[in-house]
mmCIF file of C-alpha atoms and ligand atoms in Angstrom:
data_model
loop_
_atom_site.group_PDB
_atom_site.id
_atom_site.type_symbol
_atom_site.label_atom_id
_atom_site.label_comp_id
_atom_site.label_asym_id
_atom_site.label_seq_id
_atom_site.Cartn_x
_atom_site.Cartn_y
_atom_site.Cartn_z
ATOM 1 C CA MET A 1 -134.097 26.011 37.920
ATOM 2 C CA LEU A 2 -133.014 22.951 38.702
ATOM 3 C CA GLN A 3 -135.935 21.534 40.224
ATOM 4 C CA LYS A 4 -139.347 22.201 38.207
ATOM 5 C CA ASN A 5 -140.820 19.075 40.302
ATOM 6 C CA ALA A 6 -138.309 18.794 43.297
ATOM 7 C CA ALA A 7 -138.506 15.486 45.266
ATOM 8 C CA LEU A 8 -136.847 15.149 48.299
ATOM 9 C CA ASN A 9 -133.814 12.785 49.126
ATOM 10 C CA PRO A 10 -135.622 9.681 50.441
ATOM 11 C CA GLY A 11 -135.376 9.688 53.691
ATOM 12 C CA CYS A 12 -133.607 12.744 53.842
ATOM 13 C CA GLU A 13 -135.654 15.557 56.309
ATOM 14 C CA SER A 14 -132.526 17.900 55.903
ATOM 15 C CA ALA A 15 -129.274 17.776 55.160
ATOM 16 C CA PHE A 16 -125.927 19.389 55.826
ATOM 17 C CA SER A 17 -122.514 20.344 54.472
ATOM 18 C CA PHE A 18 -119.005 22.038 54.766
ATOM 19 C CA ALA A 19 -117.349 24.994 52.480
ATOM 20 C CA PRO A 20 -114.625 25.853 53.608
ATOM 21 C CA SER A 21 -113.466 30.490 52.218
ATOM 22 C CA ASN A 22 -111.321 30.763 49.506
ATOM 23 C CA ILE A 23 -108.364 34.078 49.254
ATOM 24 C CA ALA A 24 -107.389 34.936 45.615
ATOM 25 C CA LEU A 25 -103.790 34.887 44.691
ATOM 26 C CA ILE A 26 -105.176 36.014 41.626
ATOM 27 C CA LYS A 27 -108.220 37.978 41.870
ATOM 28 C CA TYR A 28 -111.809 38.129 40.197
ATOM 29 C CA TRP A 29 -112.785 41.911 39.226
ATOM 30 C CA GLY A 30 -114.816 43.625 37.490
ATOM 31 C CA LYS A 31 -118.127 41.190 35.776
ATOM 32 C CA ARG A 32 -119.016 40.905 32.157
ATOM 33 C CA ASP A 33 -122.567 39.778 33.111
ATOM 34 C CA GLU A 34 -123.780 40.916 37.027
ATOM 35 C CA LEU A 35 -127.194 38.445 37.239
ATOM 36 C CA LEU A 36 -124.970 35.639 35.677
ATOM 37 C CA ARG A 37 -122.108 36.677 38.346
ATOM 38 C CA LEU A 38 -120.276 36.283 35.118
ATOM 39 C CA PRO A 39 -115.949 37.599 35.687
ATOM 40 C CA GLY A 40 -114.047 39.277 32.811
ATOM 41 C CA ASN A 41 -111.499 37.334 33.811
ATOM 42 C CA ASP A 42 -110.229 34.005 35.358
ATOM 43 C CA SER A 43 -108.750 33.714 38.774
ATOM 44 C CA ILE A 44 -107.179 31.654 41.014
ATOM 45 C CA SER A 45 -107.139 30.723 44.653
ATOM 46 C CA ILE A 46 -106.546 28.356 47.933
ATOM 47 C CA SER A 47 -108.812 27.481 50.252
ATOM 48 C CA MET A 48 -108.522 28.411 53.552
ATOM 49 C CA GLY A 49 -108.679 24.865 55.641
ATOM 50 C CA HIS A 50 -110.577 24.778 58.364
ATOM 51 C CA LEU A 51 -112.313 28.473 58.326
ATOM 52 C CA GLY A 52 -115.754 28.211 56.243
ATOM 53 C CA ALA A 53 -119.258 27.610 56.353
ATOM 54 C CA GLU A 54 -121.068 24.672 57.382
ATOM 55 C CA ALA A 55 -124.670 23.891 56.186
ATOM 56 C CA ARG A 56 -127.633 22.580 57.396
ATOM 57 C CA ILE A 57 -130.483 23.353 55.160
ATOM 58 C CA SER A 58 -134.577 21.496 55.473
ATOM 59 C CA ILE A 59 -137.797 22.388 54.375
ATOM 60 C CA THR A 60 -139.724 24.198 56.770
ATOM 61 C CA ASN A 61 -143.493 25.374 56.979
ATOM 62 C CA SER A 62 -143.059 29.313 57.551
ATOM 63 C CA SER A 63 -144.553 30.983 55.053
ATOM 64 C CA ASP A 64 -140.601 32.351 54.278
ATOM 65 C CA HIS A 65 -137.334 30.951 54.286
ATOM 66 C CA VAL A 66 -135.212 30.881 57.799
ATOM 67 C CA PHE A 67 -131.659 31.884 58.115
ATOM 68 C CA THR A 68 -130.192 31.716 61.560
ATOM 69 C CA LEU A 69 -126.065 32.444 61.681
ATOM 70 C CA ASN A 70 -124.356 30.939 64.399
ATOM 71 C CA ASN A 71 -128.040 30.221 66.108
ATOM 72 C CA LYS A 72 -129.670 33.831 65.411
ATOM 73 C CA GLN A 73 -132.804 34.466 63.374
ATOM 74 C CA LEU A 74 -130.645 36.943 60.406
ATOM 75 C CA ALA A 75 -133.825 39.691 59.673
ATOM 76 C CA PRO A 76 -135.189 38.547 56.355
ATOM 77 C CA ASP A 77 -134.008 42.168 54.968
ATOM 78 C CA SER A 78 -130.510 41.540 55.402
ATOM 79 C CA ASN A 79 -128.275 42.260 52.554
ATOM 80 C CA ILE A 80 -126.851 38.335 52.714
ATOM 81 C CA ALA A 81 -130.909 36.297 54.011
ATOM 82 C CA ARG A 82 -132.428 38.372 50.716
ATOM 83 C CA ARG A 83 -129.947 37.512 48.553
ATOM 84 C CA THR A 84 -129.644 34.114 49.773
ATOM 85 C CA SER A 85 -133.996 33.657 49.122
ATOM 86 C CA GLN A 86 -133.333 35.108 45.632
ATOM 87 C CA TRP A 87 -130.838 31.719 44.708
ATOM 88 C CA LEU A 88 -132.860 29.788 46.692
ATOM 89 C CA ASP A 89 -135.478 30.998 44.881
ATOM 90 C CA ALA A 90 -134.323 30.781 41.289
ATOM 91 C CA ILE A 91 -132.099 27.452 41.886
ATOM 92 C CA ILE A 92 -135.460 25.154 42.978
ATOM 93 C CA ALA A 93 -138.303 27.098 40.820
ATOM 94 C CA ASN A 94 -141.213 25.832 43.331
ATOM 95 C CA ASP A 95 -141.807 28.928 45.162
ATOM 96 C CA LYS A 96 -144.077 27.102 47.339
ATOM 97 C CA LEU A 97 -141.101 25.298 49.345
ATOM 98 C CA LYS A 98 -139.381 27.926 52.289
ATOM 99 C CA PHE A 99 -136.362 26.252 53.548
ATOM 100 C CA SER A 100 -134.302 26.537 57.305
ATOM 101 C CA VAL A 101 -131.421 27.071 56.647
ATOM 102 C CA ALA A 102 -128.768 26.761 59.937
ATOM 103 C CA ILE A 103 -125.437 28.169 59.117
ATOM 104 C CA THR A 104 -122.326 27.827 61.049
ATOM 105 C CA MET A 105 -118.682 30.182 60.069
ATOM 106 C CA ASN A 106 -115.654 30.825 62.013
ATOM 107 C CA ILE A 107 -115.299 33.406 60.230
ATOM 108 C CA PRO A 108 -117.039 37.676 60.119
ATOM 109 C CA LEU A 109 -119.500 38.113 57.493
ATOM 110 C CA GLY A 110 -118.646 40.593 54.524
ATOM 111 C CA ALA A 111 -114.781 42.052 56.775
ATOM 112 C CA GLY A 112 -112.941 40.854 53.269
ATOM 113 C CA LEU A 113 -112.568 36.985 54.178
ATOM 114 C CA ALA A 114 -114.630 35.456 51.430
ATOM 115 C CA SER A 115 -117.729 34.839 54.056
ATOM 116 C CA SER A 116 -120.181 35.029 51.353
ATOM 117 C CA ALA A 117 -117.777 32.156 48.448
ATOM 118 C CA CYS A 118 -118.284 29.368 51.959
ATOM 119 C CA TRP A 119 -121.691 30.590 52.468
ATOM 120 C CA PHE A 120 -123.123 29.852 49.299
ATOM 121 C CA ALA A 121 -121.464 27.072 48.600
ATOM 122 C CA ALA A 122 -121.301 25.279 51.814
ATOM 123 C CA ILE A 123 -125.670 26.052 51.521
ATOM 124 C CA CYS A 124 -125.335 24.529 47.295
ATOM 125 C CA LYS A 125 -123.799 21.291 48.649
ATOM 126 C CA ALA A 126 -126.228 20.752 51.256
ATOM 127 C CA THR A 127 -129.309 21.137 48.814
ATOM 128 C CA ALA A 128 -127.732 18.735 46.334
ATOM 129 C CA ARG A 129 -127.869 16.253 48.722
ATOM 130 C CA LEU A 130 -131.168 17.303 50.326
ATOM 131 C CA PHE A 131 -132.825 16.590 46.827
ATOM 132 C CA ALA A 132 -130.131 14.284 45.699
ATOM 133 C CA TRP A 133 -129.223 16.105 43.008
ATOM 134 C CA ASN A 134 -126.905 13.374 41.201
ATOM 135 C CA ILE A 135 -124.429 16.299 39.690
ATOM 136 C CA SER A 136 -120.929 16.985 39.530
ATOM 137 C CA ASN A 137 -118.730 19.457 41.592
ATOM 138 C CA LYS A 138 -118.683 21.346 37.701
ATOM 139 C CA GLN A 139 -122.126 21.965 38.067
ATOM 140 C CA LEU A 140 -122.571 22.411 41.575
ATOM 141 C CA SER A 141 -119.672 25.155 41.319
ATOM 142 C CA ILE A 142 -121.588 27.349 38.141
ATOM 143 C CA LEU A 143 -124.503 26.821 40.690
ATOM 144 C CA ALA A 144 -122.645 28.811 43.763
ATOM 145 C CA ARG A 145 -121.690 31.366 41.539
ATOM 146 C CA LEU A 146 -124.969 32.254 41.083
ATOM 147 C CA GLY A 147 -125.095 33.194 45.056
ATOM 148 C CA SER A 148 -121.303 35.015 44.858
ATOM 149 C CA GLY A 149 -118.737 34.647 42.356
ATOM 150 C CA SER A 150 -116.173 33.640 44.317
ATOM 151 C CA ALA A 151 -118.511 30.976 45.670
ATOM 152 C CA CYS A 152 -117.365 29.191 42.871
ATOM 153 C CA ARG A 153 -113.953 28.525 43.946
ATOM 154 C CA SER A 154 -115.831 26.938 47.260
ATOM 155 C CA ILE A 155 -116.554 23.835 46.206
ATOM 156 C CA GLU A 156 -113.136 22.094 46.076
ATOM 157 C CA SER A 157 -110.826 22.706 47.692
ATOM 158 C CA GLY A 158 -106.616 23.921 47.574
ATOM 159 C CA PHE A 159 -105.833 25.126 44.224
ATOM 160 C CA VAL A 160 -108.660 25.735 42.154
ATOM 161 C CA HIS A 161 -108.825 27.517 39.085
ATOM 162 C CA TRP A 162 -112.244 29.719 38.073
ATOM 163 C CA HIS A 163 -112.444 29.509 34.193
ATOM 164 C CA ALA A 164 -113.796 33.091 33.123
ATOM 165 C CA GLY A 165 -115.305 31.798 30.054
ATOM 166 C CA GLU A 166 -116.859 33.508 27.004
ATOM 167 C CA ASP A 167 -120.360 31.436 26.989
ATOM 168 C CA PRO A 168 -123.160 34.342 27.555
ATOM 169 C CA ASN A 169 -125.663 32.279 29.326
ATOM 170 C CA GLY A 170 -122.217 31.180 32.380
ATOM 171 C CA MET A 171 -122.196 27.723 31.530
ATOM 172 C CA ASP A 172 -118.279 27.466 31.190
ATOM 173 C CA SER A 173 -117.911 29.862 33.956
ATOM 174 C CA TYR A 174 -116.722 27.487 36.736
ATOM 175 C CA ALA A 175 -114.047 26.425 38.507
ATOM 176 C CA GLU A 176 -111.812 23.059 39.071
ATOM 177 C CA ASN A 177 -109.133 22.207 41.062
ATOM 178 C CA LEU A 178 -106.311 22.391 40.072
ATOM 179 C CA ASN A 179 -104.087 18.773 41.587
ATOM 180 C CA ILE A 180 -101.011 20.656 43.273
ATOM 181 C CA THR A 181 -100.464 20.202 46.679
ATOM 182 C CA TRP A 182 -97.692 22.230 48.391
ATOM 183 C CA PRO A 183 -98.258 21.303 51.968
ATOM 184 C CA GLU A 184 -95.187 23.669 53.648
ATOM 185 C CA LEU A 185 -97.983 26.679 52.411
ATOM 186 C CA CYS A 186 -99.123 28.319 54.897
ATOM 187 C CA VAL A 187 -102.439 31.211 54.607
ATOM 188 C CA GLY A 188 -102.383 33.363 58.046
ATOM 189 C CA VAL A 189 -105.135 36.187 58.817
ATOM 190 C CA VAL A 190 -104.262 39.669 60.101
ATOM 191 C CA MET A 191 -107.383 40.808 61.589
ATOM 192 C CA VAL A 192 -107.502 44.456 61.328
ATOM 193 C CA ASP A 193 -111.036 44.713 61.948
ATOM 194 C CA ALA A 194 -114.159 42.651 61.469
ATOM 195 C CA LYS A 195 -117.110 44.528 60.702
ATOM 196 C CA GLU A 196 -118.796 44.605 57.321
ATOM 197 C CA LYS A 197 -118.140 46.223 54.764
ATOM 198 C CA LYS A 198 -119.410 50.099 53.578
ATOM 199 C CA VAL A 199 -119.560 48.636 50.140
ATOM 200 C CA ASN A 200 -120.132 45.781 48.927
ATOM 201 C CA SER A 201 -117.702 43.626 46.162
ATOM 202 C CA THR A 202 -120.557 44.165 43.448
ATOM 203 C CA GLU A 203 -121.049 48.119 43.746
ATOM 204 C CA ALA A 204 -117.146 48.595 43.859
ATOM 205 C CA MET A 205 -116.690 46.342 41.237
ATOM 206 C CA ARG A 206 -118.437 48.070 39.010
ATOM 207 C CA SER A 207 -117.347 52.007 39.831
ATOM 208 C CA SER A 208 -113.601 49.984 38.852
ATOM 209 C CA VAL A 209 -115.289 48.688 35.767
ATOM 210 C CA GLU A 210 -117.005 52.092 34.779
ATOM 211 C CA THR A 211 -114.972 54.718 36.261
ATOM 212 C CA SER A 212 -111.349 53.895 36.697
ATOM 213 C CA PRO A 213 -108.617 54.433 34.061
ATOM 214 C CA LEU A 214 -106.381 51.899 35.143
ATOM 215 C CA TYR A 215 -109.739 49.298 34.647
ATOM 216 C CA SER A 216 -108.380 48.436 30.764
ATOM 217 C CA SER A 217 -105.391 47.105 30.889
ATOM 218 C CA TRP A 218 -107.022 44.599 34.475
ATOM 219 C CA ALA A 219 -107.570 41.565 32.325
ATOM 220 C CA SER A 220 -104.588 41.407 29.704
ATOM 221 C CA GLU A 221 -102.879 42.098 33.124
ATOM 222 C CA SER A 222 -104.093 39.289 34.849
ATOM 223 C CA CYS A 223 -103.697 37.055 32.575
ATOM 224 C CA ASN A 224 -100.047 37.813 32.923
ATOM 225 C CA ALA A 225 -99.772 37.027 35.920
ATOM 226 C CA LYS A 226 -102.569 33.828 36.182
ATOM 227 C CA GLU A 227 -99.675 32.343 33.743
ATOM 228 C CA LYS A 228 -97.215 33.339 36.064
ATOM 229 C CA LEU A 229 -98.671 32.122 38.913
ATOM 230 C CA LEU A 230 -98.722 28.540 37.301
ATOM 231 C CA ALA A 231 -95.961 28.454 36.529
ATOM 232 C CA ALA A 232 -94.962 28.986 39.632
ATOM 233 C CA LEU A 233 -96.539 26.324 41.573
ATOM 234 C CA SER A 234 -95.733 23.881 38.898
ATOM 235 C CA VAL A 235 -92.081 23.621 40.412
ATOM 236 C CA ASN A 236 -93.239 25.147 44.020
ATOM 237 C CA ASN A 237 -91.495 28.251 43.704
ATOM 238 C CA PHE A 238 -92.308 30.209 46.785
ATOM 239 C CA SER A 239 -90.939 33.553 46.412
ATOM 240 C CA VAL A 240 -92.061 33.932 42.415
ATOM 241 C CA PHE A 241 -95.536 33.380 43.809
ATOM 242 C CA GLY A 242 -96.363 35.235 46.986
ATOM 243 C CA GLU A 243 -94.780 38.180 44.657
ATOM 244 C CA VAL A 244 -97.205 37.663 41.966
ATOM 245 C CA ALA A 245 -100.055 37.715 43.969
ATOM 246 C CA GLU A 246 -99.189 39.642 46.351
ATOM 247 C CA ASN A 247 -98.695 42.263 42.944
ATOM 248 C CA ASN A 248 -101.494 41.177 41.551
ATOM 249 C CA ALA A 249 -103.171 42.520 45.005
ATOM 250 C CA ILE A 250 -101.785 45.899 44.957
ATOM 251 C CA ALA A 251 -103.062 45.930 41.330
ATOM 252 C CA MET A 252 -106.777 44.926 41.976
ATOM 253 C CA HIS A 253 -107.208 47.910 44.820
ATOM 254 C CA ASN A 254 -104.638 50.785 42.901
ATOM 255 C CA ILE A 255 -108.108 50.084 40.581
ATOM 256 C CA ILE A 256 -110.311 50.788 43.077
ATOM 257 C CA GLU A 257 -108.252 53.403 44.805
ATOM 258 C CA THR A 258 -108.856 55.290 41.508
ATOM 259 C CA SER A 259 -112.634 54.650 41.306
ATOM 260 C CA ASP A 260 -114.778 57.934 40.773
ATOM 261 C CA PRO A 261 -115.572 58.849 43.703
ATOM 262 C CA ARG A 262 -112.845 56.501 45.085
ATOM 263 C CA ILE A 263 -112.804 53.472 47.607
ATOM 264 C CA SER A 264 -111.020 52.336 50.050
ATOM 265 C CA TYR A 265 -111.013 49.840 51.952
ATOM 266 C CA SER A 266 -107.873 49.946 53.552
ATOM 267 C CA LEU A 267 -107.661 51.188 57.330
ATOM 268 C CA PRO A 268 -104.606 52.901 58.493
ATOM 269 C CA GLY A 269 -104.077 48.699 60.665
ATOM 270 C CA THR A 270 -103.993 47.632 57.442
ATOM 271 C CA VAL A 271 -101.692 49.888 55.890
ATOM 272 C CA THR A 272 -99.475 48.998 59.129
ATOM 273 C CA VAL A 273 -99.269 45.803 58.711
ATOM 274 C CA LYS A 274 -98.971 45.935 54.831
ATOM 275 C CA ASN A 275 -95.300 47.471 56.029
ATOM 276 C CA LYS A 276 -94.444 45.499 58.494
ATOM 277 C CA VAL A 277 -94.828 42.298 56.465
ATOM 278 C CA ARG A 278 -92.251 44.534 53.610
ATOM 279 C CA GLN A 279 -89.948 45.258 56.248
ATOM 280 C CA ILE A 280 -90.050 41.703 57.626
ATOM 281 C CA ARG A 281 -88.881 40.296 54.065
ATOM 282 C CA ASP A 282 -86.488 42.476 53.619
ATOM 283 C CA ASN A 283 -84.458 41.332 56.576
ATOM 284 C CA GLY A 284 -85.003 37.639 54.941
ATOM 285 C CA VAL A 285 -88.533 36.206 55.385
ATOM 286 C CA GLY A 286 -90.089 34.878 52.980
ATOM 287 C CA VAL A 287 -93.613 36.332 53.787
ATOM 288 C CA TYR A 288 -95.839 38.344 51.590
ATOM 289 C CA PHE A 289 -99.247 39.346 51.602
ATOM 290 C CA THR A 290 -102.931 39.562 49.576
ATOM 291 C CA GLN A 291 -106.304 41.823 50.558
ATOM 292 C CA ASP A 292 -109.696 41.749 49.456
ATOM 293 C CA ALA A 293 -112.121 43.587 49.309
ATOM 294 C CA GLY A 294 -111.611 44.709 53.053
ATOM 295 C CA PRO A 295 -109.074 45.746 55.277
ATOM 296 C CA ASN A 296 -107.789 42.798 56.665
ATOM 297 C CA ILE A 297 -104.757 41.215 55.288
ATOM 298 C CA LYS A 298 -104.006 37.335 54.652
ATOM 299 C CA LEU A 299 -100.392 36.463 54.748
ATOM 300 C CA LEU A 300 -98.514 33.879 52.324
ATOM 301 C CA PHE A 301 -95.686 32.186 54.034
ATOM 302 C CA LEU A 302 -94.244 28.643 54.505
ATOM 303 C CA ASN A 303 -94.728 26.527 57.419
ATOM 304 C CA LYS A 304 -91.192 27.201 58.871
ATOM 305 C CA ASP A 305 -91.768 30.399 59.076
ATOM 306 C CA GLN A 306 -94.798 30.621 61.246
ATOM 307 C CA HIS A 307 -93.631 30.433 64.950
ATOM 308 C CA LEU A 308 -92.155 34.015 63.530
ATOM 309 C CA LEU A 309 -94.494 35.009 61.659
ATOM 310 C CA GLU A 310 -97.068 34.748 64.998
ATOM 311 C CA ARG A 311 -94.467 36.298 67.494
ATOM 312 C CA VAL A 312 -94.681 39.631 65.155
ATOM 313 C CA PHE A 313 -98.539 39.435 64.616
ATOM 314 C CA PRO A 314 -100.250 38.956 68.274
ATOM 315 C CA GLY A 315 -103.563 36.889 66.608
ATOM 316 C CA LEU A 316 -102.748 35.442 63.266
ATOM 317 C CA ILE A 317 -104.811 32.810 62.750
ATOM 318 C CA VAL A 318 -102.875 30.012 60.875
ATOM 319 C CA VAL A 319 -104.128 28.125 58.282
ATOM 320 C CA SER A 320 -102.457 25.074 56.706
ATOM 321 C CA PRO A 321 -104.835 24.301 53.280
ATOM 322 C CA PHE A 322 -103.155 20.732 53.265
ATOM 323 C CA ALA A 323 -102.766 19.452 56.203
ATOM 324 C CA HIS A 324 -105.832 17.692 56.759
ATOM 325 C CA ASN A 325 -109.200 16.442 54.920
ATOM 326 C CA TYR A 326 -110.973 19.760 55.550
ATOM 327 C CA ASN A 327 -114.849 17.945 53.652
ATOM 328 C CA SER A 328 -115.907 16.835 57.062
ATOM 329 C CA ILE A 329 -115.303 18.647 59.539
ATOM 330 C CA THR A 330 -117.512 20.390 62.421
ATOM 331 C CA VAL A 331 -117.209 24.603 62.481
ATOM 332 C CA SER A 332 -117.600 26.460 65.697
ATOM 333 C CA ALA A 333 -119.000 29.663 65.128
ATOM 334 C CA SER A 334 -116.454 32.794 65.493
ATOM 335 C CA SER A 335 -117.507 35.420 68.496
HETATM 336 O O1 PMV B 401 -117.613 37.093 44.958
HETATM 337 P P1 PMV B 401 -117.929 39.013 45.412
HETATM 338 O O2 PMV B 401 -118.939 39.337 44.520
HETATM 339 O O3 PMV B 401 -117.806 38.489 47.168
HETATM 340 O O4 PMV B 401 -116.183 39.166 45.258
HETATM 341 C C1 PMV B 401 -115.138 38.404 45.797
HETATM 342 C C2 PMV B 401 -114.113 39.452 44.865
HETATM 343 C C3 PMV B 401 -112.882 39.518 45.859
HETATM 344 O O5 PMV B 401 -112.227 38.563 46.545
HETATM 345 C C4 PMV B 401 -111.776 40.542 46.053
HETATM 346 C C5 PMV B 401 -111.883 38.933 44.861
HETATM 347 C C6 PMV B 401 -112.048 37.112 44.703
HETATM 348 O O6 PMV B 401 -111.201 37.064 43.624
HETATM 349 O O7 PMV B 401 -112.327 36.714 45.386
#
């Protein structure tokens, strides 16, 4: 698609890059074009600091692309290997070039922690380095989106806005940084189950769009929610911010659960965590939850409540998205 005559970056035999995972505060749910991964609505995310993927890419003499995840080779017919091969073939447009891609990731794959977002964003950035493409983050975001929609939001860090766009070829559907910092803001991950989900988000989105009676109002409701969230962000109003994000996640799961046949990403443990969040909030603690296409829960809170929440949710993984510069970090594999 980009490189008809791919030329390597001189002196560069391999290239690597880190991309953070991201959690949507206003969710993207439903595609207007599945092939180009164009969303039906704008979304806003917060990046996950040190949680993400590091990709190292080089050209290989093998007859096909080779992928490793945390030093283990992936089966070529696994879902993520197939998707990534298709993406590389489409982007490089030279089927003679085969790549070795080594990913180190500190979150589980396919458990609703936006692993595909950091996976494709990291590979996209590393590929651009390997070929010394002189392209903007907007263009990288568009390329990453072709691998996984939410990957377009993992090119940048911090608060990121993905413009759904209107152009049928998707050139106006990209994500950009909102240039807002909130140093006290924390995101916590409560792991309920790290197993790969049974229904992937593309299938679940299709089912929601085609069968859920609640989907018709999703685009306008999420647009209103986006405006409220942006207003809350501009004045660091934490309670409005948390409430809008939590309600948006609930609305998305109501749509998913009213599709036919019914899909649910929640396990009993998921419900327990959400109830606990509501309970401690009723007792005056500023904490809200969000949930993606998986059973795990992400908490939104301010750093003053970190210790208390670590006691309530043992094993809580805490991320401070604005505490460091996460562009050049070393990732250790998740166990
Ligand atoms: O990018 P995908 O196809 O994995 O879909 C992501 C969907 C949600 O995580 C549920 C919402 C979002 O905006 O990230």
